[in-house]
Coordinates of N, CA and C and ligand atoms in Angstrom, one line a residue:
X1 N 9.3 -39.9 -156.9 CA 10.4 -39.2 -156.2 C 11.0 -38.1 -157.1
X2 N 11.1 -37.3 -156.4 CA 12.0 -36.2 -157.0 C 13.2 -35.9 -157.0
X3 N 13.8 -35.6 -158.6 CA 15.5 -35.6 -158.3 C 16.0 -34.4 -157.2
X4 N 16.9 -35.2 -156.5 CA 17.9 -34.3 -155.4 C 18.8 -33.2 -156.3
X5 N 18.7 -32.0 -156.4 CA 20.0 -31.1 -156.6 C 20.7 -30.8 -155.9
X6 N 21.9 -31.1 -156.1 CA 22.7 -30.6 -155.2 C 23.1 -29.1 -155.9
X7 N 22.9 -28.0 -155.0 CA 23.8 -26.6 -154.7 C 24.8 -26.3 -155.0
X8 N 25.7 -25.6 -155.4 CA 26.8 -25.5 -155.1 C 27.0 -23.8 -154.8
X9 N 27.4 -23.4 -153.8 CA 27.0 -21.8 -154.0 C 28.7 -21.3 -153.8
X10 N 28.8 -20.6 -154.4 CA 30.4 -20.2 -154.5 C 30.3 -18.5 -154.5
X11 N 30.3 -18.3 -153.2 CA 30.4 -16.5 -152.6 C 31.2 -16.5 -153.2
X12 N 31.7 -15.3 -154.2 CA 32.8 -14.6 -154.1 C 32.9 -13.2 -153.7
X13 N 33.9 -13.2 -152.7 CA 34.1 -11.6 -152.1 C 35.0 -10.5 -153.2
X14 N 34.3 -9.7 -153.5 CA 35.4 -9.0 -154.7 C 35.4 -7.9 -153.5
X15 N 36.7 -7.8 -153.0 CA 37.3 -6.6 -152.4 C 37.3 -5.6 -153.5
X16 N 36.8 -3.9 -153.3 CA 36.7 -3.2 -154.0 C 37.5 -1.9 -152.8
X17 N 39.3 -2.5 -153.1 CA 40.0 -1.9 -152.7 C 40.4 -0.7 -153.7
X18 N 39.6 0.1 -154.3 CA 39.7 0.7 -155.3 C 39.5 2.6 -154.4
X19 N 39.6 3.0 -153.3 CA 39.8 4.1 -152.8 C 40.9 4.2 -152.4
X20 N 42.2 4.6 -153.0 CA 43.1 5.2 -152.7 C 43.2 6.7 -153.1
X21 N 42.1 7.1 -152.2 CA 42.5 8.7 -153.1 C 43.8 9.5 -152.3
X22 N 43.9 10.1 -153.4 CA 45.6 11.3 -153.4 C 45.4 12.5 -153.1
X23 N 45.7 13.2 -151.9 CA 46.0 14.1 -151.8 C 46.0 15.4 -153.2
X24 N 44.9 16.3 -153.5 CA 45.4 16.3 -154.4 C 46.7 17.4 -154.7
X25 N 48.1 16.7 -155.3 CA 49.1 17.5 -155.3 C 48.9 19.3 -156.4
X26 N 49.2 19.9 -155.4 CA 48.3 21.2 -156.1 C 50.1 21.7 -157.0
X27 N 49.6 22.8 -158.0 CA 50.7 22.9 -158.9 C 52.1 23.6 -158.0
X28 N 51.8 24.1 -156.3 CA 53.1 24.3 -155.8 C 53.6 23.2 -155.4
X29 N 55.1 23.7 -155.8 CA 56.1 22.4 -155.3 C 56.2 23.1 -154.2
X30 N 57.0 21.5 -153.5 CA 57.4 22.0 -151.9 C 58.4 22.6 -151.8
X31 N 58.5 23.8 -151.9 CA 59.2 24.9 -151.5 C 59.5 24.8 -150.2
X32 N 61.1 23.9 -149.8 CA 61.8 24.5 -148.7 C 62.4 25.4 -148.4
X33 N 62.5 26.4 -147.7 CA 62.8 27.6 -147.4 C 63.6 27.7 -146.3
X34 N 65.1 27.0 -146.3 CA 65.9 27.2 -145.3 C 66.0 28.4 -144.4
X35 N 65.6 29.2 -144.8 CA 65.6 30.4 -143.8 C 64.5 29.9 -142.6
X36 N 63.5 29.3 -142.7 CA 62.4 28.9 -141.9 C 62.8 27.9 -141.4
X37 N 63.9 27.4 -141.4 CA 63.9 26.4 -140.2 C 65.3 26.0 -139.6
X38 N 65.1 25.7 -138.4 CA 66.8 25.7 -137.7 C 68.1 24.8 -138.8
X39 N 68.9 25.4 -138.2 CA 70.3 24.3 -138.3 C 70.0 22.8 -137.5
X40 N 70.6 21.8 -138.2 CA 70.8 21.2 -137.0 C 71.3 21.0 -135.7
X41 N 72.4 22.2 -135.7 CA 73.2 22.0 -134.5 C 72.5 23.5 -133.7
X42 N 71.5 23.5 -133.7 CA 71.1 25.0 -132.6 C 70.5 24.0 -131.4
X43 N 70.2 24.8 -130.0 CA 69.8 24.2 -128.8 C 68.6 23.7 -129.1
X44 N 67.9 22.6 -128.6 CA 66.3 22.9 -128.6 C 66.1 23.5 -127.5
X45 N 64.7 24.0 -128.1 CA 64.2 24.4 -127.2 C 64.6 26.4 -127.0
X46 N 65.8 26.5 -128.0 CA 66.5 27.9 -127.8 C 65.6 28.8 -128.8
X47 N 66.0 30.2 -129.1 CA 64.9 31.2 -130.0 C 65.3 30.2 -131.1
X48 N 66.1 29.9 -131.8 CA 67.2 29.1 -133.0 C 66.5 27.7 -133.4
X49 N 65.8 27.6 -132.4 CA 65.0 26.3 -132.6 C 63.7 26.7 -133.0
X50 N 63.2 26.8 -134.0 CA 62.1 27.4 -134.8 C 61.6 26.8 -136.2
X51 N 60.9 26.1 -136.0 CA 60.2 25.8 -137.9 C 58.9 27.3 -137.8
X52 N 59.9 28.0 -138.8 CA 59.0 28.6 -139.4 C 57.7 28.4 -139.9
X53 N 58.2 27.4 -140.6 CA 57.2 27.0 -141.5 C 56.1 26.4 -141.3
X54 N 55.6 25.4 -139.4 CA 55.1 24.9 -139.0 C 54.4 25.3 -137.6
X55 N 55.4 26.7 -137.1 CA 55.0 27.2 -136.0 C 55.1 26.6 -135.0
X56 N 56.4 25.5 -135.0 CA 56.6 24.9 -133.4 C 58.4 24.5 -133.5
X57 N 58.7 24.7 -132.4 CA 60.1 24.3 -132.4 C 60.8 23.4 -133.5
X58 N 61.9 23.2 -133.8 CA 62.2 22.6 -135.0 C 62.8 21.4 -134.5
X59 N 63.2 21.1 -133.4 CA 63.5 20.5 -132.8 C 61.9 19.1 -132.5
X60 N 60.8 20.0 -132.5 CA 60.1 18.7 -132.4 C 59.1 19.0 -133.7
X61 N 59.2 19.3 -134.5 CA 58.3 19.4 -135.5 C 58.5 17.9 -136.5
X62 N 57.5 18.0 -136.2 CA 57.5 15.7 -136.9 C 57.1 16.0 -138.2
X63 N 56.4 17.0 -139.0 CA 56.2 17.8 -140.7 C 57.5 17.6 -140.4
X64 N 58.8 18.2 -140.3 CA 59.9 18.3 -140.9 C 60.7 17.0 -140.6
X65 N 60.8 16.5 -139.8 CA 61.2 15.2 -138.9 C 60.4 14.2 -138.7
X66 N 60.1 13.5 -139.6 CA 59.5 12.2 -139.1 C 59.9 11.2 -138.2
X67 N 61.0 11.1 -138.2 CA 61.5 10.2 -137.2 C 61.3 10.5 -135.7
X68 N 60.6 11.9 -135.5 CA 60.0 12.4 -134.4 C 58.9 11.9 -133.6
X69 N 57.8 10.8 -134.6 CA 56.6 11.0 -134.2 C 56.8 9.4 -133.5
X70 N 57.8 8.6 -133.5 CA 57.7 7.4 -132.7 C 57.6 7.9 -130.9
X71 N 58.5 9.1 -130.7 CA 58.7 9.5 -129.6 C 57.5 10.2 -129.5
X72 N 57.0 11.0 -129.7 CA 55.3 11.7 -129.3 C 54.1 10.6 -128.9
X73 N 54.5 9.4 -129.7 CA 53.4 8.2 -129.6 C 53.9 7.5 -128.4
X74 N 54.9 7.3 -128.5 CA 55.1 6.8 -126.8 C 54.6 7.2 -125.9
X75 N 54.7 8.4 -125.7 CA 54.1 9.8 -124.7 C 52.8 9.8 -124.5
X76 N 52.1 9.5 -125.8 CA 50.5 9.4 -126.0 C 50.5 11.2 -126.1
X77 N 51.3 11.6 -127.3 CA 51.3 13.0 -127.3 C 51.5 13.4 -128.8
X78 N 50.0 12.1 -128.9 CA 49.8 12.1 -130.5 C 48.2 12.0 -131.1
X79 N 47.8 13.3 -132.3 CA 46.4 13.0 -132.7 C 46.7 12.4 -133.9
X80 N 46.2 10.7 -133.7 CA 46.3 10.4 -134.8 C 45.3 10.3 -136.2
X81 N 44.5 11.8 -135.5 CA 43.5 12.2 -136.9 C 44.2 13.2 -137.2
X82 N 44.7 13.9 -137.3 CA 45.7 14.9 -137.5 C 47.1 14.5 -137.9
X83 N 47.6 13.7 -137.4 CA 49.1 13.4 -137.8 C 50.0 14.2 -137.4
X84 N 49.6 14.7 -136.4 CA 50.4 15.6 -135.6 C 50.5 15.3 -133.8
X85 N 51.6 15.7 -133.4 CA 51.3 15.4 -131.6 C 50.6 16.3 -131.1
X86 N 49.5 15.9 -130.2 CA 48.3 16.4 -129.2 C 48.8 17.5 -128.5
X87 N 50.1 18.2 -128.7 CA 50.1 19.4 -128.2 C 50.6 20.1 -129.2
X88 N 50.6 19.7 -130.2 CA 50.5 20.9 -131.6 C 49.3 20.9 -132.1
X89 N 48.6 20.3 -132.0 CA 47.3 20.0 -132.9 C 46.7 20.9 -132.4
X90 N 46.2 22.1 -133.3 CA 45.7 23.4 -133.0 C 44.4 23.3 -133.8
X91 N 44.1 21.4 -134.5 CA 42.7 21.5 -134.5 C 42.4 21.2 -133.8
X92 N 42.7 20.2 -132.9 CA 41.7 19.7 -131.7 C 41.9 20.7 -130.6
X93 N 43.0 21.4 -130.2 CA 42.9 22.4 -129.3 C 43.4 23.4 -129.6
X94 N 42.2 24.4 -130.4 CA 42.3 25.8 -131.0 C 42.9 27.1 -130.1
X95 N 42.9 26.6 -128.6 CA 43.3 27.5 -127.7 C 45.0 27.5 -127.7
X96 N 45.1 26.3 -128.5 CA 46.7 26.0 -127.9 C 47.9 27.2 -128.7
X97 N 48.8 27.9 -128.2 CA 49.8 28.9 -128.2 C 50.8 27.9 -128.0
X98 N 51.5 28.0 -129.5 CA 53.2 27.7 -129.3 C 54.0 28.6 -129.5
X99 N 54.4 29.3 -128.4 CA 55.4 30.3 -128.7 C 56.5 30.0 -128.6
X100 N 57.4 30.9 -129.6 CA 58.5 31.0 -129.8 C 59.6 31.6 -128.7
X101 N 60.8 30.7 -128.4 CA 61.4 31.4 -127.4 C 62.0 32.8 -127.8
X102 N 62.0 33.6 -127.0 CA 62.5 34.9 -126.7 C 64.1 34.6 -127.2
X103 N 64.8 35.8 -128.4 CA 65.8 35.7 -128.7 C 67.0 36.3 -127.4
X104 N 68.1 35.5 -127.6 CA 69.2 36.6 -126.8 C 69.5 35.9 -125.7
X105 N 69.5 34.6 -124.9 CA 69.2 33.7 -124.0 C 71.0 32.9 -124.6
Ligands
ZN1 ZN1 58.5 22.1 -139.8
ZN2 ZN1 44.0 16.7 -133.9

C-alpha cells in the first residue's frame, strides 16, 4: 500500500491594486480667472451666464460646479467617459455648438 497525502493547496489571490495613476499635475496651477466666469447672482441662461473658461453657461458647467452633475445624470445627460454631460461633450459630439447668449436682453 501506498501512503495517502493529503494536499493542502492554499490559493492566494494577491490583488495587485497597484494602478492608481495621477493625472499628471503639469507645473500650471489652477489659475482661476474670475473674469471668466459668472457671478453667482446673474440669470441662467442670460449673456452673464458664461464660463469662459469651459465654453458653456456657468450656470451648468459641472468643471466649475460639481454639485451639477447629480442633475445631468438623472436626465441621462451624462458621458460618463468624459465626465461631462452628453450635451457638452464635444468629444462624443464634435458637431455640438454651445453658444453664448447674445448680450443686451
Ligand atoms: Zn467652468
Ligand atoms: Zn463624451
Amino acid at each position: 500500500m501506498k501512503p495517502i497525502h493529503a494536499f493542502v493547496l492554499a490559493i492566494a489571490f494577491t490583488l495587485t491594486a497597484s494602478c492608481s495613476k495621477e493625472p499628471s499635475t503639469e507645473a500650471t496651477a489652477v489659475r482661476a480667472d474670475p473674469s471668466q466666469h459668472a457671478a453667482a447672482a446673474v440669470k441662467p441662461g442670460s449673456h452673464e451666464d458664461w464660463c469662459g473658461e469651459h465654453e458653456v453657461p456657468e450656470s451648468m458647467c459641472t468643471r466649475c460646479n460639481p454639485s451639477l452633475i447629480a442633475a445631468f445624470k438623472a436626465t441621462n445627460d451624462w458621458c460618463a467617459e468624459h465626465s461631462l454631460p452628453e450635451s457638452q461633450c464635444l468629444k462624443c459630439n464634435p458637431d455640438l455648438k454651445i453658444v453664448r447668449p447674445p448680450a443686451g436682453q
